[in-house]
Coordinates of C-alpha atoms and ligand atoms in Angstrom, one line a residue:
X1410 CA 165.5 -166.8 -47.4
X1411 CA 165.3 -163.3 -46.5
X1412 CA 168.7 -161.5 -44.4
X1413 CA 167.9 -161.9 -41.0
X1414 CA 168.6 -158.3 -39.8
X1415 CA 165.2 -156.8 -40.5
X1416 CA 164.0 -158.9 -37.5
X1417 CA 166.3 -157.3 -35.1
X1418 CA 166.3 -154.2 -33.8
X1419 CA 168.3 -150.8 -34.0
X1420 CA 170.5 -151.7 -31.0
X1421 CA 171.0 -155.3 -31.9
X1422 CA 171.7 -154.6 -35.7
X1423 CA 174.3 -152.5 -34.3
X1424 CA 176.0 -154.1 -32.2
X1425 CA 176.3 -157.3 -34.7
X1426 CA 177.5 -154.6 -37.3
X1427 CA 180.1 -153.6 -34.6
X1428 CA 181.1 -157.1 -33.8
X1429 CA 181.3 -158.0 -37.5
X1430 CA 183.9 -155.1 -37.9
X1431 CA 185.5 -155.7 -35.2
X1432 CA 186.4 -159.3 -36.4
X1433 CA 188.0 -158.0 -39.9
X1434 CA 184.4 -158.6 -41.7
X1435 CA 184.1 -156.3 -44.9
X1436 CA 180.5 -154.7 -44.2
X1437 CA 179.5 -153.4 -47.3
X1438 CA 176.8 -155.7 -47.7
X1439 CA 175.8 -156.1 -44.3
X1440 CA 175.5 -152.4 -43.9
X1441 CA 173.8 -151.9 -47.2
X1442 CA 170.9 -154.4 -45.5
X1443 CA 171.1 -152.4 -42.1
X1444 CA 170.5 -149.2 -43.9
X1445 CA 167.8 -151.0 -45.8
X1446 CA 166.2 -153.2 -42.8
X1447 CA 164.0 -150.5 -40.9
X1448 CA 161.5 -149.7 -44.7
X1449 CA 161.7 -153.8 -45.0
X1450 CA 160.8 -155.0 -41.4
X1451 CA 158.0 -151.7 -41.5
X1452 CA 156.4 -153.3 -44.7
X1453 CA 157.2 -156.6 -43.9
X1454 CA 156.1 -157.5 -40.1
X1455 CA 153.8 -155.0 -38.7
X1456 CA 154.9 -155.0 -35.3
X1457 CA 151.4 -154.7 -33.5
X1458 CA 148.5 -156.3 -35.5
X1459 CA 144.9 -154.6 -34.2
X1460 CA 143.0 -156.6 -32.6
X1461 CA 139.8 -158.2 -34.8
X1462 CA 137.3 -156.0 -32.4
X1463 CA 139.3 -153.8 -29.8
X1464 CA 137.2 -152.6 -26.8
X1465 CA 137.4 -149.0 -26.9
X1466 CA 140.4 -147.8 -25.4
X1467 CA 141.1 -144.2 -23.7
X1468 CA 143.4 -142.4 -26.3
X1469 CA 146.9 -143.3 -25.3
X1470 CA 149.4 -140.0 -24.4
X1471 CA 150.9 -138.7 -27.0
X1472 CA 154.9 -138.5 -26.2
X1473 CA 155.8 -135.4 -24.9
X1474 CA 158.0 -133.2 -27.7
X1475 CA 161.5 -132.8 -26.7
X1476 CA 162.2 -129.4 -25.9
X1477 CA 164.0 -127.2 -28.9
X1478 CA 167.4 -127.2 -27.3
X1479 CA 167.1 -131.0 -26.6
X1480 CA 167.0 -131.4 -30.7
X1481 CA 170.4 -132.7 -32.8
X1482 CA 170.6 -129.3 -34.3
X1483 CA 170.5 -127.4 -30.8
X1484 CA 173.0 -129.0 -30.0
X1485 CA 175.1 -129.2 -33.1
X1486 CA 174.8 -125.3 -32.7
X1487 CA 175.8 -124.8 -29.9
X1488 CA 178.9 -126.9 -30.4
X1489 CA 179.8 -125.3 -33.6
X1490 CA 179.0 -122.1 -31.6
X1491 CA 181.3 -122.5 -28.9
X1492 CA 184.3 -123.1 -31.5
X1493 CA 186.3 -120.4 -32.3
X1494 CA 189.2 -122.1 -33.8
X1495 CA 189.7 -124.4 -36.6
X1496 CA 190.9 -127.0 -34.4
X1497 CA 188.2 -126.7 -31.7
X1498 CA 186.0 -127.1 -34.4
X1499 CA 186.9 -130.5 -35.1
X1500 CA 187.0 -131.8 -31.8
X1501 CA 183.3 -130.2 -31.1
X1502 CA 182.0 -132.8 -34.3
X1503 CA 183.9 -135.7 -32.6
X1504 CA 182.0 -135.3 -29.3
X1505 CA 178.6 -134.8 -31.6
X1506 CA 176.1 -137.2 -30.6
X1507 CA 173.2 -136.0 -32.9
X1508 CA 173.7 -137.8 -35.8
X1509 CA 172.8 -141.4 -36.1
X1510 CA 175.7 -142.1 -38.7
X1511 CA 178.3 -142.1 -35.9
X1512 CA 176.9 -144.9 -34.4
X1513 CA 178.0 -147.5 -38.0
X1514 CA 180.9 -145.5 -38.5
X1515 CA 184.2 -146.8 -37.6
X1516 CA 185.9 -143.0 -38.0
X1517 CA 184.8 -139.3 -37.5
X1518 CA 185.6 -137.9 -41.0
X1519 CA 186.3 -133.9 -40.6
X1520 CA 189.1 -132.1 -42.5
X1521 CA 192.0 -132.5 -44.2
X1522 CA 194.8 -129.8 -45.7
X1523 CA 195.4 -126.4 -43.9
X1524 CA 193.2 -124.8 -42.1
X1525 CA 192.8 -120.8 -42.9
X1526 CA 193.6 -121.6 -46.3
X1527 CA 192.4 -119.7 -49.3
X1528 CA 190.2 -122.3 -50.7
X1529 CA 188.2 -124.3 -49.2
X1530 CA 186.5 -127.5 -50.7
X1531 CA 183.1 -128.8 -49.2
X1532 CA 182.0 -132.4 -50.6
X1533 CA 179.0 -134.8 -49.5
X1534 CA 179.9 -137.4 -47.3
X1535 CA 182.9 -140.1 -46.3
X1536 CA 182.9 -142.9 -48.2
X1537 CA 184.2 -146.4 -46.7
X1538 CA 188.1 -145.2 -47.9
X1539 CA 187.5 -142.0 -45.7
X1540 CA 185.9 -144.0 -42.8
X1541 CA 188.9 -146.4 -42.3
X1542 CA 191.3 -143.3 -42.7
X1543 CA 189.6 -140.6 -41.1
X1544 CA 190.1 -138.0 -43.5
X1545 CA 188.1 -136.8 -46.7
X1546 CA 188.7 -137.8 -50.0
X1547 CA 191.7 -140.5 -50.3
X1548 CA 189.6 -142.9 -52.2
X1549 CA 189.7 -143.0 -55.5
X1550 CA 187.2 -139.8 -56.2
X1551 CA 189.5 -137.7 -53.9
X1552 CA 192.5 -138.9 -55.6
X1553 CA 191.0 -137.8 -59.2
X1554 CA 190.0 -134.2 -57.0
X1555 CA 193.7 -134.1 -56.4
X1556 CA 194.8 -134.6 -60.0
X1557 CA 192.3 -131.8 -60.7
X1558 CA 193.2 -129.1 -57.9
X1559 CA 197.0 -130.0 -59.0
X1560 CA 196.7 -128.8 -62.9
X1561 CA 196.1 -125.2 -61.4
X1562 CA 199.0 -125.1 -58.4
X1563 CA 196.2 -126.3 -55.9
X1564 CA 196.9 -129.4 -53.3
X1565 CA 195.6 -129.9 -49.5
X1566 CA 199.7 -129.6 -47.9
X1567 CA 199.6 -125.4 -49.5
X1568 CA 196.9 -123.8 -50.1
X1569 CA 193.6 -126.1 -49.8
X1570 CA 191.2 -127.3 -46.8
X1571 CA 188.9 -130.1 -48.0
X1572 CA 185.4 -131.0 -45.9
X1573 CA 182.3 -132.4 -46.2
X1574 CA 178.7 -131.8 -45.5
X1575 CA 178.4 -135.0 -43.1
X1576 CA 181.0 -136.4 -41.2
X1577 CA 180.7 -140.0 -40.9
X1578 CA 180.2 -142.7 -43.7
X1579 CA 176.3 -143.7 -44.7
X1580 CA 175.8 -147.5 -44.5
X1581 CA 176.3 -148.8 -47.8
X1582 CA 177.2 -145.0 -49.2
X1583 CA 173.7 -144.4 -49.5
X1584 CA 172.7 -141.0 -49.9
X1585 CA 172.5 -138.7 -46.6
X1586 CA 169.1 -138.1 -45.4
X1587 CA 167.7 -134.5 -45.0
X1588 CA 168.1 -135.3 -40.7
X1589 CA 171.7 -136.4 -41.4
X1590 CA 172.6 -133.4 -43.7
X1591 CA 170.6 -130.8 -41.1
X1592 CA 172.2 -132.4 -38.3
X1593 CA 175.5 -131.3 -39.1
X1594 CA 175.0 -127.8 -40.9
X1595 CA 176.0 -125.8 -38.3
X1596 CA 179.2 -127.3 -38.6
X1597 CA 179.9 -126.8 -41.6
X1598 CA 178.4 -123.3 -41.8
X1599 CA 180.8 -122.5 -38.8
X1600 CA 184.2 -123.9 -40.5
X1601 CA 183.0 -121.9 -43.1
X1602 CA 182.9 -118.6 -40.8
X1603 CA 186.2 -120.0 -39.2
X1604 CA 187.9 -120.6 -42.5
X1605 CA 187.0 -117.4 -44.1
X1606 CA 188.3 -118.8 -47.6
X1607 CA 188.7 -116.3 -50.7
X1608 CA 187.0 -119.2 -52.6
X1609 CA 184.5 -121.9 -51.5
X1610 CA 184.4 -124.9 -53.8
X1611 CA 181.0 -126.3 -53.5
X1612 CA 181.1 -130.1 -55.1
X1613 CA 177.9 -132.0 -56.4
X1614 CA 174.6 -131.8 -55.2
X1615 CA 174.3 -132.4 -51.4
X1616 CA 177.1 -129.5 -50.8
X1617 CA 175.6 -127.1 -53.4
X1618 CA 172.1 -127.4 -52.0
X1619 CA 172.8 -127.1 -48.4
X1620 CA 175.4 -124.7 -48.2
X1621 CA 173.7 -122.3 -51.1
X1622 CA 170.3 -123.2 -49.9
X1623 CA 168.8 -123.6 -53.7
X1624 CA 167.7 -126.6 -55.4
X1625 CA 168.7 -125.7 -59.0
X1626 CA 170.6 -128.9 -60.6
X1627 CA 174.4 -128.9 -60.1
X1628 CA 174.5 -128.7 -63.9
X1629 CA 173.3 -125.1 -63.3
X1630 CA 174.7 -123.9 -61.1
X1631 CA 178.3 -125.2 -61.8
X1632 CA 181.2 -122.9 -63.6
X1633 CA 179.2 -119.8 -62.5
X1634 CA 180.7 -117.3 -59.9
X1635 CA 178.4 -117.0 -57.2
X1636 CA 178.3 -115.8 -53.4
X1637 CA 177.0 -117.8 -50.4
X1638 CA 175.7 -115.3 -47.5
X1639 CA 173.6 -115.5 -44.5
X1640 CA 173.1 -114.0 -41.3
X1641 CA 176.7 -113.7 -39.4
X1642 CA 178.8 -114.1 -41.8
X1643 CA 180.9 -110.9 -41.9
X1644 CA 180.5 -110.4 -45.6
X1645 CA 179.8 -112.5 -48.5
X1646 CA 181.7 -115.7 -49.1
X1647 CA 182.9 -116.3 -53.3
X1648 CA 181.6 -119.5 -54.6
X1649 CA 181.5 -122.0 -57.2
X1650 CA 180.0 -125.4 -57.4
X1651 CA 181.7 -128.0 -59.9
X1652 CA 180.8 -131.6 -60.6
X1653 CA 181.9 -134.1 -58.1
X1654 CA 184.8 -136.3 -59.0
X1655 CA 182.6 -139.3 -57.9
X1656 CA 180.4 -138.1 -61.1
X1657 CA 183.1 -137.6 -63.4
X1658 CA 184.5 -141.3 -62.7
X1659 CA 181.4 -143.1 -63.5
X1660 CA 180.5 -140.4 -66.4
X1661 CA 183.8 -139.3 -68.0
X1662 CA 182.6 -137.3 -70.9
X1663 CA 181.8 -134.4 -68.2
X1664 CA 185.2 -133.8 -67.6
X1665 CA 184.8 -131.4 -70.3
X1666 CA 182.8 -129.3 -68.1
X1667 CA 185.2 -130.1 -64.8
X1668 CA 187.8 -128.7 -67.0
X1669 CA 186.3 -125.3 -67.9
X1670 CA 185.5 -124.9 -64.0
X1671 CA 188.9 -125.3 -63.1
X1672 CA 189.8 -123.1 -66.0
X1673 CA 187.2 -120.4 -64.1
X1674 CA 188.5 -121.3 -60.3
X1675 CA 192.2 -120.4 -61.7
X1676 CA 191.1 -117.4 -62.9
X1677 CA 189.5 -116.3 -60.2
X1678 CA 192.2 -117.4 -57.7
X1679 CA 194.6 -115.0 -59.8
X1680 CA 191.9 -112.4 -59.9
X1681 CA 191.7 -112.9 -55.9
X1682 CA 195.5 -112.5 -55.5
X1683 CA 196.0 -115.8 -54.7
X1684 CA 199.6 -117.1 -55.9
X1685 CA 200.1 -120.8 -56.9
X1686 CA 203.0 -122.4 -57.3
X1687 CA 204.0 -122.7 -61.6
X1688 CA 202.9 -125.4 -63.1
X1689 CA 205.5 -127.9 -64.3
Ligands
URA920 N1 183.1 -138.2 -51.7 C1 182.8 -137.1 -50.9 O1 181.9 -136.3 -51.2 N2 183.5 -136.9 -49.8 C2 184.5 -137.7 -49.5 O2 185.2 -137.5 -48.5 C3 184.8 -138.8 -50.3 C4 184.1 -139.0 -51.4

């Protein structure tokens, strides 16, 4: 027999998911079949079947398009907008309604480390470590990023801000949709503003696409000094992209490469005047 939550819909799914958590149940599985159930109950139920012969009826309205500045993104701008602190910043993404994630999350994932530091680290998304703690990368890919930042005098409590490109987890840590990842851009292109780093540490994919806005492969574009600009920033933001520590756990031969990045970050960072701590 089939799981039962394709036949329900949004709202119900989601408040079973809810009640499931709230009673202590691990939902790994249960949200991987959520996130699955709305393809699944499409192909497998159509919800209105035609009628054999239909008398012909008068075109039905189409729905009216919500204005622009109703839109998720309208309003994610003009939250991130309004921010002008670090701090405000975070509490803006908390009261962020526009992004469907929020509603099978159990935490708001933002920020972690000090904010105005000189490098700031911008990943993909919360996995379901980061959504019970509320803070990026403490599972066991953000504990192999801190065994990384550390061989070059890097860590979150001195000189490191660490973020993400979405703030709450994906059910079953599927990938972040475009909608999701759009959603929430202009909050992370504002902490970027805020944070003015001297180096922004782009890792994997969904960070180095979105924030660079190009769709070369991570494998080109990592260990290469770059820039990311756009329209308000005050001048041109240094940038690298390296592989994501999620990558290098399930594909440890690479570290090779995550090696020679950090080799390139460090010597950047001393270039950039920014002092470290020695390395013991
Ligand atoms: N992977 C990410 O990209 N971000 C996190 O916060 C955790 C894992």
């Amino acid at each position: 027999m089939g799981p039962m939550i394709p036949s329900l819909d949004q709202a119900a799914a989601r408040a079973l998911l809810a009640f499931w958590r709230s009673a202590g149940v691990d939902m790994d599985e249960a949200e991987a079949i959520y996130a699955a159930a709305p393809a699944k109950t499409a192909a497998a139920a159509p919800q209105h079947k035609p009628p054999l012969e239909r008398p012909s009826a008068p075109p039905v309205a189409a729905p009216r398009l919500r204005r622009a500045a109703e839109s998720p993104v309208d309003g994610a701008r003009a939250l991130a907008q309004a921010a002008s602190t670090i701090a405000e910043l975070r509490t803006a993404v908390s009261a962020f309604e526009g992004c469907a994630l929020k509603a099978t999350a159990r935490n708001t994932v933002f920020s972690d480390g000090v904010e105005g530091a000189p490098v700031l680290i911008i990943g993909e998304a919360p996995g379901k470590d980061e959504d019970e703690q509320g803070k990026p990368f403490v599972g066991r890919s953000g504990q192999l990023l801190d065994r990384m930042l550390a061989t070059i005098g890097l860590d979150r409590k001195s000189n490191v801000l660490i973020s993400n490109t979405i703030y709450w987890r994906p059910p079953g840590n599927r990938d972040p949709t475009q909608g999701e990842i759009v959603a929430c851009l202009p909050f992370v292109e504002r902490l970027i503003e805020l944070s003015r780093p001297k180096l922004l540490i782009l890792t994997g994919k969904a960070a180095a696409h979105t924030v660079l806005k190009r769709e070369d492969g991570v494998m080109k574009l990592r260990g290469r000094r770059l820039t990311h600009s756009r329209e308000g920033l005050e001048a041109p933001i240094n940038a690298m992209v390296m592989l994501h520590p999620a990558y290098l756990l399930r594909q440890p031969q690479q570290k090779r490469l995550a090696w020679n990045d950090l080799l390139l970050v460090d010597a950047w960072l001393r270039e950039l005047g920014v002092d470290r701590a020695p390395q013991s």
